Structure formats: C-alpha cells, structure tokens
PDB file of C-alpha atoms in Angstrom:
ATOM      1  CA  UNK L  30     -15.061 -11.145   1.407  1.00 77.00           C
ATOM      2  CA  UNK L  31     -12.803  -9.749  -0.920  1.00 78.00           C
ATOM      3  CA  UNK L  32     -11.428 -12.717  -1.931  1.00 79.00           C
ATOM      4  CA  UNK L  33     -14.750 -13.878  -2.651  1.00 80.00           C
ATOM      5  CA  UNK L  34     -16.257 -11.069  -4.295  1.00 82.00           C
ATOM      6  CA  UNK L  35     -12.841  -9.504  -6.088  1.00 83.00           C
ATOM      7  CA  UNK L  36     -11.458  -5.893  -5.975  1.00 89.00           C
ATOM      8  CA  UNK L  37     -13.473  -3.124  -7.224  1.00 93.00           C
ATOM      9  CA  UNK L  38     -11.230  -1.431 -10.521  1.00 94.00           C
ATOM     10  CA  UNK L  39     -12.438   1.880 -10.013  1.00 96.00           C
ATOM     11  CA  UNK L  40     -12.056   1.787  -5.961  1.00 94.00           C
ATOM     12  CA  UNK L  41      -8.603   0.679  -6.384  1.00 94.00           C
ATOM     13  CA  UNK L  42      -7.879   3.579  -8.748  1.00 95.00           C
ATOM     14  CA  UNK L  43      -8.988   6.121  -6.380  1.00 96.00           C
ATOM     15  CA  UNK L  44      -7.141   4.752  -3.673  1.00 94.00           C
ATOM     16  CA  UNK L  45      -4.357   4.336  -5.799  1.00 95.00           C
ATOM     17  CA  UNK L  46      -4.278   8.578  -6.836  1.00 94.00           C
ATOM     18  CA  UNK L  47      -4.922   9.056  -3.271  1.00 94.00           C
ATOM     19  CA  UNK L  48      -1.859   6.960  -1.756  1.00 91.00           C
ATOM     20  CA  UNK L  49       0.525   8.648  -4.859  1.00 91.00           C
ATOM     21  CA  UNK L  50      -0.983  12.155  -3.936  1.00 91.00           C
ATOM     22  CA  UNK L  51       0.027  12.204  -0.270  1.00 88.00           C
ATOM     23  CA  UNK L  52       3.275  10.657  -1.108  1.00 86.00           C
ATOM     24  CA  UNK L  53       3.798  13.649  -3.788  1.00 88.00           C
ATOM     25  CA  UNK L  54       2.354  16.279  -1.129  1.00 89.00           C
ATOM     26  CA  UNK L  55       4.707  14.881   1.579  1.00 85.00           C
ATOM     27  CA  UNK L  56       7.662  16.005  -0.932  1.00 86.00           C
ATOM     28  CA  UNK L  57       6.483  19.767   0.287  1.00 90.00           C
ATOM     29  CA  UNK L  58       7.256  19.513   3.876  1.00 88.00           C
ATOM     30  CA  UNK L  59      10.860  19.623   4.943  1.00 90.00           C
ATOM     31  CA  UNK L  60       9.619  17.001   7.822  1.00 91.00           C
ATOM     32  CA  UNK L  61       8.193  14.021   5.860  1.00 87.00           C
ATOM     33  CA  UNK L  62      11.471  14.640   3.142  1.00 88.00           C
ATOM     34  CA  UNK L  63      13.800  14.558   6.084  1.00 91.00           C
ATOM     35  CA  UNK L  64      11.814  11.197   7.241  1.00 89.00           C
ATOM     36  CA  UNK L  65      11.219   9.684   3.784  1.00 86.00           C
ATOM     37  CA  UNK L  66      15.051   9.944   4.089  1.00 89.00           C
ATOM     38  CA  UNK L  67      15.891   8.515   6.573  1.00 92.00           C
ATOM     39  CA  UNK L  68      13.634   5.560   6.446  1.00 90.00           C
ATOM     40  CA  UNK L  69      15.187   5.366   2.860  1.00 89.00           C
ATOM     41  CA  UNK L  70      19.029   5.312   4.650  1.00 92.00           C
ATOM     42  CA  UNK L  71      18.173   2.629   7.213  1.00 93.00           C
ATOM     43  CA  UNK L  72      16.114   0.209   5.082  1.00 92.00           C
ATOM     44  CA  UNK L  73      19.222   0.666   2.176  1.00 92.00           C
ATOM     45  CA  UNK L  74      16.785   1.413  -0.198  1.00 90.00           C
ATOM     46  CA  UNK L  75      16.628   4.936  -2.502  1.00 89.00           C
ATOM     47  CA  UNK L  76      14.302   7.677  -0.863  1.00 83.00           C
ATOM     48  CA  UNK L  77      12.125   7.656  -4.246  1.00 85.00           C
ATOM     49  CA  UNK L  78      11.272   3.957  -5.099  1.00 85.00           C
ATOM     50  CA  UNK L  79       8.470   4.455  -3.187  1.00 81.00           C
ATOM     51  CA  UNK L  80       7.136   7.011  -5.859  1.00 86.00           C
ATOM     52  CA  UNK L  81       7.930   4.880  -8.626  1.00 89.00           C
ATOM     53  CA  UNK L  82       6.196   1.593  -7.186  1.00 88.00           C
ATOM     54  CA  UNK L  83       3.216   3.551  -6.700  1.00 87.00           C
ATOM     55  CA  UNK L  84       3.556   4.847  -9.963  1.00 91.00           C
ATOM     56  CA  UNK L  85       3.955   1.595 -11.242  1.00 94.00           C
ATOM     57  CA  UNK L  86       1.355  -0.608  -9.491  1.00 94.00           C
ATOM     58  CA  UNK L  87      -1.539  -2.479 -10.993  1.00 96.00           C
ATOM     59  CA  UNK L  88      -4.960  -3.627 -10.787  1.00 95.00           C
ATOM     60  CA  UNK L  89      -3.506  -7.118 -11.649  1.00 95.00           C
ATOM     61  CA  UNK L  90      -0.832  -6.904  -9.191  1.00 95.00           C
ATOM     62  CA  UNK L  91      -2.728  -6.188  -5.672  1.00 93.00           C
ATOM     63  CA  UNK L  92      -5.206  -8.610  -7.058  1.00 92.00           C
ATOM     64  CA  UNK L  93      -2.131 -11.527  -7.216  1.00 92.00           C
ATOM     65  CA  UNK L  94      -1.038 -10.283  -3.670  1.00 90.00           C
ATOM     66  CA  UNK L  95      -4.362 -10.128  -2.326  1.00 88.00           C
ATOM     67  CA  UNK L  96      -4.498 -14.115  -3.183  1.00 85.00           C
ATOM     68  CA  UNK L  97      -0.736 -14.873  -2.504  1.00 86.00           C
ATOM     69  CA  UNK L  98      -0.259 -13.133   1.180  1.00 86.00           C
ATOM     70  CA  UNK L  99      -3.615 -13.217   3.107  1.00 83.00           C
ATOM     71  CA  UNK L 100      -4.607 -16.978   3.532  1.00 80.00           C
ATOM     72  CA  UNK L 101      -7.378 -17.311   5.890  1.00 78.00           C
ATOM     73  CA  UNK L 102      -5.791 -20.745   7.147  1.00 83.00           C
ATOM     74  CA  UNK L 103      -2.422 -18.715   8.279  1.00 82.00           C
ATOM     75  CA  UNK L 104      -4.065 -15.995  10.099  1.00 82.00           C
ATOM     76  CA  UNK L 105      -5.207 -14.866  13.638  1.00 86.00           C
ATOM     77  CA  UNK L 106      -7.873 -12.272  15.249  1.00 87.00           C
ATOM     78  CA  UNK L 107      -7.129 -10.955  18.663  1.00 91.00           C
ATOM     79  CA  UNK L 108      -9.903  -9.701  21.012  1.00 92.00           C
ATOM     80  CA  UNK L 109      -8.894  -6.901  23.534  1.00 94.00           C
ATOM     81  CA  UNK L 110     -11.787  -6.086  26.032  1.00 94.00           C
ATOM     82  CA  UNK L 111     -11.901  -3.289  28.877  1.00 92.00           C
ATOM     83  CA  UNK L 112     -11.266  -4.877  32.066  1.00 83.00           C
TER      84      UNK L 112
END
C-alpha cells in the first residue's frame, strides 16, 4: 500500500522527532548509555552515529529505501496458528 499510495510528509516527521527523542532520552539512563555502548563496541561503529543519522535523515531518503529494499517479489508471510 505504501508503495502505491507514497509516504505521508508530515507522518514521517512525527515519527522522525519521536525516534530522535527516545534516542536523546535514552542518553539519561545510565542503562541504555551503557547498552548504546556496547552495541556501539561490538558492531565497530561510534556509540553516537546513531544520533547523527537520525539527525540527518530525509523524507527523500526512506522514500528511496522504501522502493529499493522491500520488493514484494522477494518477500515471504508466515502464518503461526494455536494448535
């Protein structure tokens, strides 16, 4: 559906302040800095890019990735019923 219909600007900007606002808040609690960390140490990468991509990201570029990484044709649904 998205595909078809397109991303909503101002949806995406909410989300967008939301997503950046938790990461900010999470910089308050000694847990989530101790884990942001870490998760920073084992994936080599520094424990604030995450802040800065955020930061950083565009209308323009979840709309490329929305066409580039979710193809329909490469996907699969799995159905788990109660026995």
């Amino acid at each position: 559906r998205l595909k078809r219909e397109g991303l909503d600007r101002e949806q995406f900007e909410i989300v967008k302040k939301s997503v950046y606002g938790g990461i900010i808040r999470g910089f308050n609690n000694s847990e989530s800095c101790v884990s942001l960390m870490l998760n920073a140490d084992f994936f080599g990468v520094d424990p604030f890019d995450d802040v800065e991509t955020y930061a950083n990201l565009t209308f323009e570029d979840v709309t490329k990735g929305l066409y580039e990484f979710f193809d329909s044709k490469k996907s699969a649904i799995s159905i788990v019923e109660p026995v």
